[in-house]
């Protein structure tokens, strides 16, 4: 994490230094970016639901893994006045994770003697798509180096596979129950969050450059499951690099 932090500090420092020889604004108006990278945040979350079994209440607790993975990003920025601009970027993140389940299942013959059945559900797909609206500050310190600082709201849409039930096996005398499989369904929801970060680029041609993007974005989303809501965090620290085009 030290290198990304150094990039942000360096960008902020360059933005505030009164350098007489540095250009105050970009001569160009339009910036196009395309990036590939990773989202490093681990947005773990949990859930709990009840169901009726043998005239008693059974309970299942679910602990969802949510590790980071590859992210794709593309955006456009417009310089409006001096070094100030506005832009929009779209990022897409998809990953399959697992969830650990822990169920307490009533005994068919004896009251208040639940049996524990633990298991795992794999291949739970998570997709995050976000539109990042950005206020931008474009800096041209000197030579081929260009910097962009940005911040603004992010509009997230998340699709998440969740566990809605479990299946288990039992046999006489029914003192134990064994997890067999999990029933899953896909839920989706939207929410508004925020984004902030920096884009450092090195121009290899008057119109073409290579850039490194560092962005932190976050939103809290409630997924509507049957009879309950599941709180999920979306976004995280995103880092990557790609092509820059300026016009």
PDB file of C-alpha atoms in Angstrom:
ATOM      1  CA  UNK A   1       0.000   0.000   0.000  1.00  0.00           C
ATOM      2  CA  UNK A   2       3.004   2.359   0.348  1.00  0.00           C
ATOM      3  CA  UNK A   3       3.484   2.947  -3.381  1.00  0.00           C
ATOM      4  CA  UNK A   4      -0.144   4.066  -4.034  1.00  0.00           C
ATOM      5  CA  UNK A   5       0.015   6.378  -1.009  1.00  0.00           C
ATOM      6  CA  UNK A   6       3.249   7.910  -2.299  1.00  0.00           C
ATOM      7  CA  UNK A   7       1.610   8.518  -5.696  1.00  0.00           C
ATOM      8  CA  UNK A   8      -1.305  10.381  -4.099  1.00  0.00           C
ATOM      9  CA  UNK A   9       0.971  12.477  -1.881  1.00  0.00           C
ATOM     10  CA  UNK A  10       3.183  13.291  -4.851  1.00  0.00           C
ATOM     11  CA  UNK A  11       0.190  14.304  -6.951  1.00  0.00           C
ATOM     12  CA  UNK A  12      -1.204  16.532  -4.217  1.00  0.00           C
ATOM     13  CA  UNK A  13       2.216  18.104  -3.665  1.00  0.00           C
ATOM     14  CA  UNK A  14       2.631  18.878  -7.356  1.00  0.00           C
ATOM     15  CA  UNK A  15      -0.843  20.367  -7.406  1.00  0.00           C
ATOM     16  CA  UNK A  16      -0.035  22.881  -4.669  1.00  0.00           C
ATOM     17  CA  UNK A  17       3.538  23.846  -5.496  1.00  0.00           C
ATOM     18  CA  UNK A  18       3.819  27.338  -7.032  1.00  0.00           C
ATOM     19  CA  UNK A  19       6.088  26.407  -9.939  1.00  0.00           C
ATOM     20  CA  UNK A  20       6.565  29.461 -12.184  1.00  0.00           C
ATOM     21  CA  UNK A  21       7.719  27.434 -15.174  1.00  0.00           C
ATOM     22  CA  UNK A  22       4.865  24.930 -15.007  1.00  0.00           C
ATOM     23  CA  UNK A  23       1.936  25.322 -17.317  1.00  0.00           C
ATOM     24  CA  UNK A  24      -1.216  26.375 -15.497  1.00  0.00           C
ATOM     25  CA  UNK A  25      -3.570  24.416 -17.723  1.00  0.00           C
ATOM     26  CA  UNK A  26      -3.540  21.704 -20.312  1.00  0.00           C
ATOM     27  CA  UNK A  27      -3.759  23.032 -23.856  1.00  0.00           C
ATOM     28  CA  UNK A  28      -5.984  20.067 -24.755  1.00  0.00           C
ATOM     29  CA  UNK A  29      -9.671  19.778 -23.901  1.00  0.00           C
ATOM     30  CA  UNK A  30     -10.480  16.042 -23.933  1.00  0.00           C
ATOM     31  CA  UNK A  31      -8.944  13.123 -22.030  1.00  0.00           C
ATOM     32  CA  UNK A  32      -9.818   9.477 -22.755  1.00  0.00           C
ATOM     33  CA  UNK A  33      -8.673   6.659 -20.451  1.00  0.00           C
ATOM     34  CA  UNK A  34      -8.790   2.868 -20.627  1.00  0.00           C
ATOM     35  CA  UNK A  35      -7.476   0.788 -17.713  1.00  0.00           C
ATOM     36  CA  UNK A  36      -7.065  -2.735 -16.500  1.00  0.00           C
ATOM     37  CA  UNK A  37      -6.271  -3.380 -12.868  1.00  0.00           C
ATOM     38  CA  UNK A  38      -7.348  -4.882  -9.578  1.00  0.00           C
ATOM     39  CA  UNK A  39      -9.780  -4.086  -6.793  1.00  0.00           C
ATOM     40  CA  UNK A  40      -8.032  -5.019  -3.559  1.00  0.00           C
ATOM     41  CA  UNK A  41     -10.804  -4.617  -0.982  1.00  0.00           C
ATOM     42  CA  UNK A  42     -12.245  -7.641   0.806  1.00  0.00           C
ATOM     43  CA  UNK A  43     -15.940  -6.856   1.279  1.00  0.00           C
ATOM     44  CA  UNK A  44     -16.916  -9.776   3.502  1.00  0.00           C
ATOM     45  CA  UNK A  45     -20.463  -9.867   4.852  1.00  0.00           C
ATOM     46  CA  UNK A  46     -22.797 -12.236   6.684  1.00  0.00           C
ATOM     47  CA  UNK A  47     -26.432 -13.249   6.827  1.00  0.00           C
ATOM     48  CA  UNK A  48     -28.802 -15.284   8.982  1.00  0.00           C
ATOM     49  CA  UNK A  49     -32.206 -16.755   8.224  1.00  0.00           C
ATOM     50  CA  UNK A  50     -34.726 -19.063   9.919  1.00  0.00           C
ATOM     51  CA  UNK A  51     -37.027 -21.758   8.569  1.00  0.00           C
ATOM     52  CA  UNK A  52     -39.485 -24.207  10.078  1.00  0.00           C
ATOM     53  CA  UNK A  53     -38.494 -27.863  10.451  1.00  0.00           C
ATOM     54  CA  UNK A  54     -40.179 -30.545  12.577  1.00  0.00           C
ATOM     55  CA  UNK A  55     -42.447 -27.934  14.215  1.00  0.00           C
ATOM     56  CA  UNK A  56     -39.426 -25.999  15.489  1.00  0.00           C
ATOM     57  CA  UNK A  57     -37.272 -23.187  14.161  1.00  0.00           C
ATOM     58  CA  UNK A  58     -34.107 -24.042  12.292  1.00  0.00           C
ATOM     59  CA  UNK A  59     -31.408 -21.412  11.793  1.00  0.00           C
ATOM     60  CA  UNK A  60     -28.682 -20.950   9.184  1.00  0.00           C
ATOM     61  CA  UNK A  61     -25.827 -18.454   9.514  1.00  0.00           C
ATOM     62  CA  UNK A  62     -23.861 -17.628   6.360  1.00  0.00           C
ATOM     63  CA  UNK A  63     -20.419 -16.026   6.219  1.00  0.00           C
ATOM     64  CA  UNK A  64     -19.663 -14.739   2.700  1.00  0.00           C
ATOM     65  CA  UNK A  65     -16.152 -14.400   1.391  1.00  0.00           C
ATOM     66  CA  UNK A  66     -15.591 -11.486  -0.959  1.00  0.00           C
ATOM     67  CA  UNK A  67     -12.015 -11.181  -2.121  1.00  0.00           C
ATOM     68  CA  UNK A  68     -10.582  -8.698  -4.569  1.00  0.00           C
ATOM     69  CA  UNK A  69     -10.059  -9.343  -8.244  1.00  0.00           C
ATOM     70  CA  UNK A  70      -9.632  -7.822 -11.702  1.00  0.00           C
ATOM     71  CA  UNK A  71     -11.401  -4.601 -12.617  1.00  0.00           C
ATOM     72  CA  UNK A  72     -11.863  -2.907 -15.996  1.00  0.00           C
ATOM     73  CA  UNK A  73     -12.272   0.861 -16.269  1.00  0.00           C
ATOM     74  CA  UNK A  74     -12.823   3.432 -19.009  1.00  0.00           C
ATOM     75  CA  UNK A  75     -13.528   7.139 -18.774  1.00  0.00           C
ATOM     76  CA  UNK A  76     -13.630  10.538 -20.419  1.00  0.00           C
ATOM     77  CA  UNK A  77     -12.752  13.966 -19.027  1.00  0.00           C
ATOM     78  CA  UNK A  78     -13.359  17.467 -20.370  1.00  0.00           C
ATOM     79  CA  UNK A  79     -11.315  20.515 -19.365  1.00  0.00           C
ATOM     80  CA  UNK A  80     -13.831  23.285 -18.743  1.00  0.00           C
ATOM     81  CA  UNK A  81     -11.889  26.279 -17.449  1.00  0.00           C
ATOM     82  CA  UNK A  82      -8.185  26.593 -16.751  1.00  0.00           C
ATOM     83  CA  UNK A  83      -7.228  23.475 -14.790  1.00  0.00           C
ATOM     84  CA  UNK A  84     -10.765  22.546 -13.816  1.00  0.00           C
ATOM     85  CA  UNK A  85     -12.705  19.838 -15.576  1.00  0.00           C
ATOM     86  CA  UNK A  86     -15.420  17.235 -15.285  1.00  0.00           C
ATOM     87  CA  UNK A  87     -15.484  13.600 -16.199  1.00  0.00           C
ATOM     88  CA  UNK A  88     -17.205  10.276 -15.962  1.00  0.00           C
ATOM     89  CA  UNK A  89     -15.756   6.772 -15.711  1.00  0.00           C
ATOM     90  CA  UNK A  90     -17.303   3.317 -15.683  1.00  0.00           C
ATOM     91  CA  UNK A  91     -15.746   0.417 -13.791  1.00  0.00           C
ATOM     92  CA  UNK A  92     -16.733  -3.254 -13.828  1.00  0.00           C
ATOM     93  CA  UNK A  93     -15.685  -5.911 -11.324  1.00  0.00           C
ATOM     94  CA  UNK A  94     -16.663  -9.610 -11.315  1.00  0.00           C
ATOM     95  CA  UNK A  95     -15.524 -12.397  -8.999  1.00  0.00           C
ATOM     96  CA  UNK A  96     -16.754 -15.783  -7.793  1.00  0.00           C
ATOM     97  CA  UNK A  97     -16.391 -16.509  -4.081  1.00  0.00           C
ATOM     98  CA  UNK A  98     -17.559 -19.040  -1.507  1.00  0.00           C
ATOM     99  CA  UNK A  99     -19.699 -18.868   1.614  1.00  0.00           C
ATOM    100  CA  UNK A 100     -19.531 -20.916   4.801  1.00  0.00           C
ATOM    101  CA  UNK A 101     -22.845 -22.069   6.265  1.00  0.00           C
ATOM    102  CA  UNK A 102     -23.589 -23.168   9.831  1.00  0.00           C
ATOM    103  CA  UNK A 103     -27.068 -24.593  10.431  1.00  0.00           C
ATOM    104  CA  UNK A 104     -28.916 -25.645  13.549  1.00  0.00           C
ATOM    105  CA  UNK A 105     -31.597 -28.189  12.614  1.00  0.00           C
ATOM    106  CA  UNK A 106     -34.237 -29.534  15.049  1.00  0.00           C
ATOM    107  CA  UNK A 107     -34.373 -33.224  15.899  1.00  0.00           C
ATOM    108  CA  UNK A 108     -37.431 -35.033  14.456  1.00  0.00           C
ATOM    109  CA  UNK A 109     -38.131 -36.899  17.731  1.00  0.00           C
ATOM    110  CA  UNK A 110     -36.825 -34.714  20.574  1.00  0.00           C
ATOM    111  CA  UNK A 111     -37.591 -31.074  21.293  1.00  0.00           C
ATOM    112  CA  UNK A 112     -34.772 -28.593  21.905  1.00  0.00           C
ATOM    113  CA  UNK A 113     -32.064 -30.982  20.722  1.00  0.00           C
ATOM    114  CA  UNK A 114     -30.839 -29.347  17.502  1.00  0.00           C
ATOM    115  CA  UNK A 115     -28.243 -30.924  15.260  1.00  0.00           C
ATOM    116  CA  UNK A 116     -25.451 -28.920  13.631  1.00  0.00           C
ATOM    117  CA  UNK A 117     -24.793 -29.164   9.901  1.00  0.00           C
ATOM    118  CA  UNK A 118     -21.905 -27.134   8.473  1.00  0.00           C
ATOM    119  CA  UNK A 119     -21.018 -26.769   4.829  1.00  0.00           C
ATOM    120  CA  UNK A 120     -19.855 -24.479   2.039  1.00  0.00           C
ATOM    121  CA  UNK A 121     -21.471 -22.961  -1.028  1.00  0.00           C
ATOM    122  CA  UNK A 122     -19.051 -22.240  -3.871  1.00  0.00           C
ATOM    123  CA  UNK A 123     -19.254 -20.365  -7.150  1.00  0.00           C
ATOM    124  CA  UNK A 124     -21.244 -17.441  -5.746  1.00  0.00           C
ATOM    125  CA  UNK A 125     -20.904 -14.718  -8.365  1.00  0.00           C
ATOM    126  CA  UNK A 126     -20.564 -11.057  -7.477  1.00  0.00           C
ATOM    127  CA  UNK A 127     -20.683  -8.292 -10.086  1.00  0.00           C
ATOM    128  CA  UNK A 128     -20.178  -4.604  -9.334  1.00  0.00           C
ATOM    129  CA  UNK A 129     -20.764  -1.962 -11.987  1.00  0.00           C
ATOM    130  CA  UNK A 130     -20.199   1.670 -11.078  1.00  0.00           C
ATOM    131  CA  UNK A 131     -20.490   5.019 -12.836  1.00  0.00           C
ATOM    132  CA  UNK A 132     -18.085   7.532 -11.280  1.00  0.00           C
ATOM    133  CA  UNK A 133     -18.929  11.204 -11.825  1.00  0.00           C
ATOM    134  CA  UNK A 134     -15.866  13.339 -11.181  1.00  0.00           C
ATOM    135  CA  UNK A 135     -14.795  16.889 -10.606  1.00  0.00           C
ATOM    136  CA  UNK A 136     -11.253  17.039 -11.995  1.00  0.00           C
ATOM    137  CA  UNK A 137      -8.151  19.154 -11.518  1.00  0.00           C
ATOM    138  CA  UNK A 138      -5.733  18.760 -14.439  1.00  0.00           C
ATOM    139  CA  UNK A 139      -2.064  19.542 -13.847  1.00  0.00           C
ATOM    140  CA  UNK A 140       0.781  19.833 -16.349  1.00  0.00           C
ATOM    141  CA  UNK A 141       3.934  20.144 -14.188  1.00  0.00           C
ATOM    142  CA  UNK A 142       6.579  19.905 -16.920  1.00  0.00           C
ATOM    143  CA  UNK A 143       7.654  17.792 -19.837  1.00  0.00           C
ATOM    144  CA  UNK A 144       5.721  14.597 -20.583  1.00  0.00           C
ATOM    145  CA  UNK A 145       4.267  14.240 -17.058  1.00  0.00           C
ATOM    146  CA  UNK A 146       0.549  14.911 -16.564  1.00  0.00           C
ATOM    147  CA  UNK A 147      -1.537  14.614 -13.389  1.00  0.00           C
ATOM    148  CA  UNK A 148      -5.264  14.489 -12.719  1.00  0.00           C
ATOM    149  CA  UNK A 149      -6.857  14.662  -9.275  1.00  0.00           C
ATOM    150  CA  UNK A 150     -10.551  13.802  -9.040  1.00  0.00           C
ATOM    151  CA  UNK A 151     -13.439  13.169  -6.665  1.00  0.00           C
ATOM    152  CA  UNK A 152     -17.201  12.872  -6.852  1.00  0.00           C
ATOM    153  CA  UNK A 153     -20.232  10.605  -6.422  1.00  0.00           C
ATOM    154  CA  UNK A 154     -20.362   7.001  -7.630  1.00  0.00           C
ATOM    155  CA  UNK A 155     -23.521   5.189  -8.719  1.00  0.00           C
ATOM    156  CA  UNK A 156     -23.233   1.473  -7.967  1.00  0.00           C
ATOM    157  CA  UNK A 157     -25.207  -1.529  -9.092  1.00  0.00           C
ATOM    158  CA  UNK A 158     -24.366  -4.864  -7.511  1.00  0.00           C
ATOM    159  CA  UNK A 159     -25.491  -8.387  -8.365  1.00  0.00           C
ATOM    160  CA  UNK A 160     -24.751 -10.998  -5.714  1.00  0.00           C
ATOM    161  CA  UNK A 161     -25.570 -14.698  -5.425  1.00  0.00           C
ATOM    162  CA  UNK A 162     -26.820 -15.434  -1.901  1.00  0.00           C
ATOM    163  CA  UNK A 163     -27.784 -18.572   0.007  1.00  0.00           C
ATOM    164  CA  UNK A 164     -31.558 -18.845   0.495  1.00  0.00           C
ATOM    165  CA  UNK A 165     -31.769 -22.371   1.905  1.00  0.00           C
ATOM    166  CA  UNK A 166     -29.836 -25.533   2.634  1.00  0.00           C
ATOM    167  CA  UNK A 167     -30.356 -29.220   1.951  1.00  0.00           C
ATOM    168  CA  UNK A 168     -29.170 -31.907   4.329  1.00  0.00           C
ATOM    169  CA  UNK A 169     -29.118 -35.669   4.760  1.00  0.00           C
ATOM    170  CA  UNK A 170     -30.177 -37.645   7.837  1.00  0.00           C
ATOM    171  CA  UNK A 171     -30.799 -41.278   8.746  1.00  0.00           C
ATOM    172  CA  UNK A 172     -32.100 -43.220  11.694  1.00  0.00           C
ATOM    173  CA  UNK A 173     -31.747 -42.558  14.624  1.00  0.00           C
ATOM    174  CA  UNK A 174     -31.514 -38.989  13.251  1.00  0.00           C
ATOM    175  CA  UNK A 175     -29.055 -37.793  15.875  1.00  0.00           C
ATOM    176  CA  UNK A 176     -26.923 -36.107  13.200  1.00  0.00           C
ATOM    177  CA  UNK A 177     -27.581 -34.110  10.080  1.00  0.00           C
ATOM    178  CA  UNK A 178     -25.095 -33.671   7.228  1.00  0.00           C
ATOM    179  CA  UNK A 179     -24.974 -30.688   4.896  1.00  0.00           C
ATOM    180  CA  UNK A 180     -25.666 -31.669   1.284  1.00  0.00           C
ATOM    181  CA  UNK A 181     -26.020 -28.471  -0.761  1.00  0.00           C
ATOM    182  CA  UNK A 182     -27.110 -24.865  -0.647  1.00  0.00           C
ATOM    183  CA  UNK A 183     -29.935 -23.251  -2.575  1.00  0.00           C
ATOM    184  CA  UNK A 184     -28.935 -19.894  -4.022  1.00  0.00           C
ATOM    185  CA  UNK A 185     -30.488 -16.997  -5.863  1.00  0.00           C
ATOM    186  CA  UNK A 186     -29.148 -13.792  -7.443  1.00  0.00           C
ATOM    187  CA  UNK A 187     -30.096 -10.479  -5.833  1.00  0.00           C
ATOM    188  CA  UNK A 188     -29.397  -7.010  -7.208  1.00  0.00           C
ATOM    189  CA  UNK A 189     -29.616  -3.479  -5.847  1.00  0.00           C
ATOM    190  CA  UNK A 190     -28.291   0.036  -6.446  1.00  0.00           C
ATOM    191  CA  UNK A 191     -26.821   2.735  -4.214  1.00  0.00           C
ATOM    192  CA  UNK A 192     -24.898   6.004  -4.344  1.00  0.00           C
ATOM    193  CA  UNK A 193     -21.380   6.204  -2.926  1.00  0.00           C
ATOM    194  CA  UNK A 194     -18.266   8.243  -3.620  1.00  0.00           C
ATOM    195  CA  UNK A 195     -14.912   8.096  -5.392  1.00  0.00           C
ATOM    196  CA  UNK A 196     -11.604   9.950  -5.078  1.00  0.00           C
ATOM    197  CA  UNK A 197      -8.145   9.411  -6.479  1.00  0.00           C
ATOM    198  CA  UNK A 198      -5.376  10.368  -8.854  1.00  0.00           C
ATOM    199  CA  UNK A 199      -4.265   9.566 -12.386  1.00  0.00           C
ATOM    200  CA  UNK A 200      -0.556   9.925 -13.191  1.00  0.00           C
ATOM    201  CA  UNK A 201       0.373   9.737 -16.857  1.00  0.00           C
ATOM    202  CA  UNK A 202       3.504   9.897 -18.975  1.00  0.00           C
ATOM    203  CA  UNK A 203       3.025  11.102 -22.535  1.00  0.00           C
ATOM    204  CA  UNK A 204       4.951   9.028 -25.056  1.00  0.00           C
ATOM    205  CA  UNK A 205       3.503  11.061 -27.932  1.00  0.00           C
ATOM    206  CA  UNK A 206       1.814  14.437 -28.189  1.00  0.00           C
ATOM    207  CA  UNK A 207      -1.580  12.690 -28.061  1.00  0.00           C
ATOM    208  CA  UNK A 208      -0.812   9.288 -26.505  1.00  0.00           C
ATOM    209  CA  UNK A 209       0.324   8.395 -23.007  1.00  0.00           C
ATOM    210  CA  UNK A 210       0.637   5.619 -20.455  1.00  0.00           C
ATOM    211  CA  UNK A 211      -1.108   6.129 -17.143  1.00  0.00           C
ATOM    212  CA  UNK A 212      -1.417   4.715 -13.633  1.00  0.00           C
ATOM    213  CA  UNK A 213      -4.763   5.033 -11.860  1.00  0.00           C
ATOM    214  CA  UNK A 214      -5.367   4.919  -8.118  1.00  0.00           C
ATOM    215  CA  UNK A 215      -8.947   5.309  -6.914  1.00  0.00           C
ATOM    216  CA  UNK A 216     -10.847   4.606  -3.724  1.00  0.00           C
ATOM    217  CA  UNK A 217     -14.579   4.177  -4.019  1.00  0.00           C
ATOM    218  CA  UNK A 218     -17.218   2.945  -1.590  1.00  0.00           C
ATOM    219  CA  UNK A 219     -20.967   2.423  -1.252  1.00  0.00           C
ATOM    220  CA  UNK A 220     -23.210   0.565   1.217  1.00  0.00           C
ATOM    221  CA  UNK A 221     -26.015  -1.442  -0.371  1.00  0.00           C
ATOM    222  CA  UNK A 222     -28.990  -3.331   1.082  1.00  0.00           C
ATOM    223  CA  UNK A 223     -29.945  -6.504  -0.797  1.00  0.00           C
ATOM    224  CA  UNK A 224     -33.618  -7.434  -0.413  1.00  0.00           C
ATOM    225  CA  UNK A 225     -33.743 -11.139   0.488  1.00  0.00           C
ATOM    226  CA  UNK A 226     -36.992 -12.943   1.440  1.00  0.00           C
ATOM    227  CA  UNK A 227     -38.036 -11.598   4.834  1.00  0.00           C
ATOM    228  CA  UNK A 228     -34.837  -9.668   5.484  1.00  0.00           C
ATOM    229  CA  UNK A 229     -32.207  -7.345   4.074  1.00  0.00           C
ATOM    230  CA  UNK A 230     -28.513  -8.124   3.691  1.00  0.00           C
ATOM    231  CA  UNK A 231     -26.073  -5.237   4.074  1.00  0.00           C
ATOM    232  CA  UNK A 232     -23.168  -5.321   1.613  1.00  0.00           C
ATOM    233  CA  UNK A 233     -20.254  -2.947   1.010  1.00  0.00           C
ATOM    234  CA  UNK A 234     -19.226  -2.314  -2.586  1.00  0.00           C
ATOM    235  CA  UNK A 235     -16.081  -0.843  -4.082  1.00  0.00           C
ATOM    236  CA  UNK A 236     -12.705  -0.438  -2.433  1.00  0.00           C
ATOM    237  CA  UNK A 237      -9.194   0.501  -3.456  1.00  0.00           C
ATOM    238  CA  UNK A 238      -8.695   0.160  -7.210  1.00  0.00           C
ATOM    239  CA  UNK A 239      -5.345   0.364  -8.920  1.00  0.00           C
ATOM    240  CA  UNK A 240      -4.335  -0.173 -12.509  1.00  0.00           C
ATOM    241  CA  UNK A 241      -2.896   1.253 -15.659  1.00  0.00           C
ATOM    242  CA  UNK A 242      -3.535   1.686 -19.335  1.00  0.00           C
ATOM    243  CA  UNK A 243      -3.726   4.006 -22.311  1.00  0.00           C
ATOM    244  CA  UNK A 244      -4.324   7.781 -22.265  1.00  0.00           C
ATOM    245  CA  UNK A 245      -5.449   9.819 -25.265  1.00  0.00           C
ATOM    246  CA  UNK A 246      -5.694  13.618 -25.214  1.00  0.00           C
ATOM    247  CA  UNK A 247      -7.190  15.968 -27.816  1.00  0.00           C
TER     248      UNK A 247
END
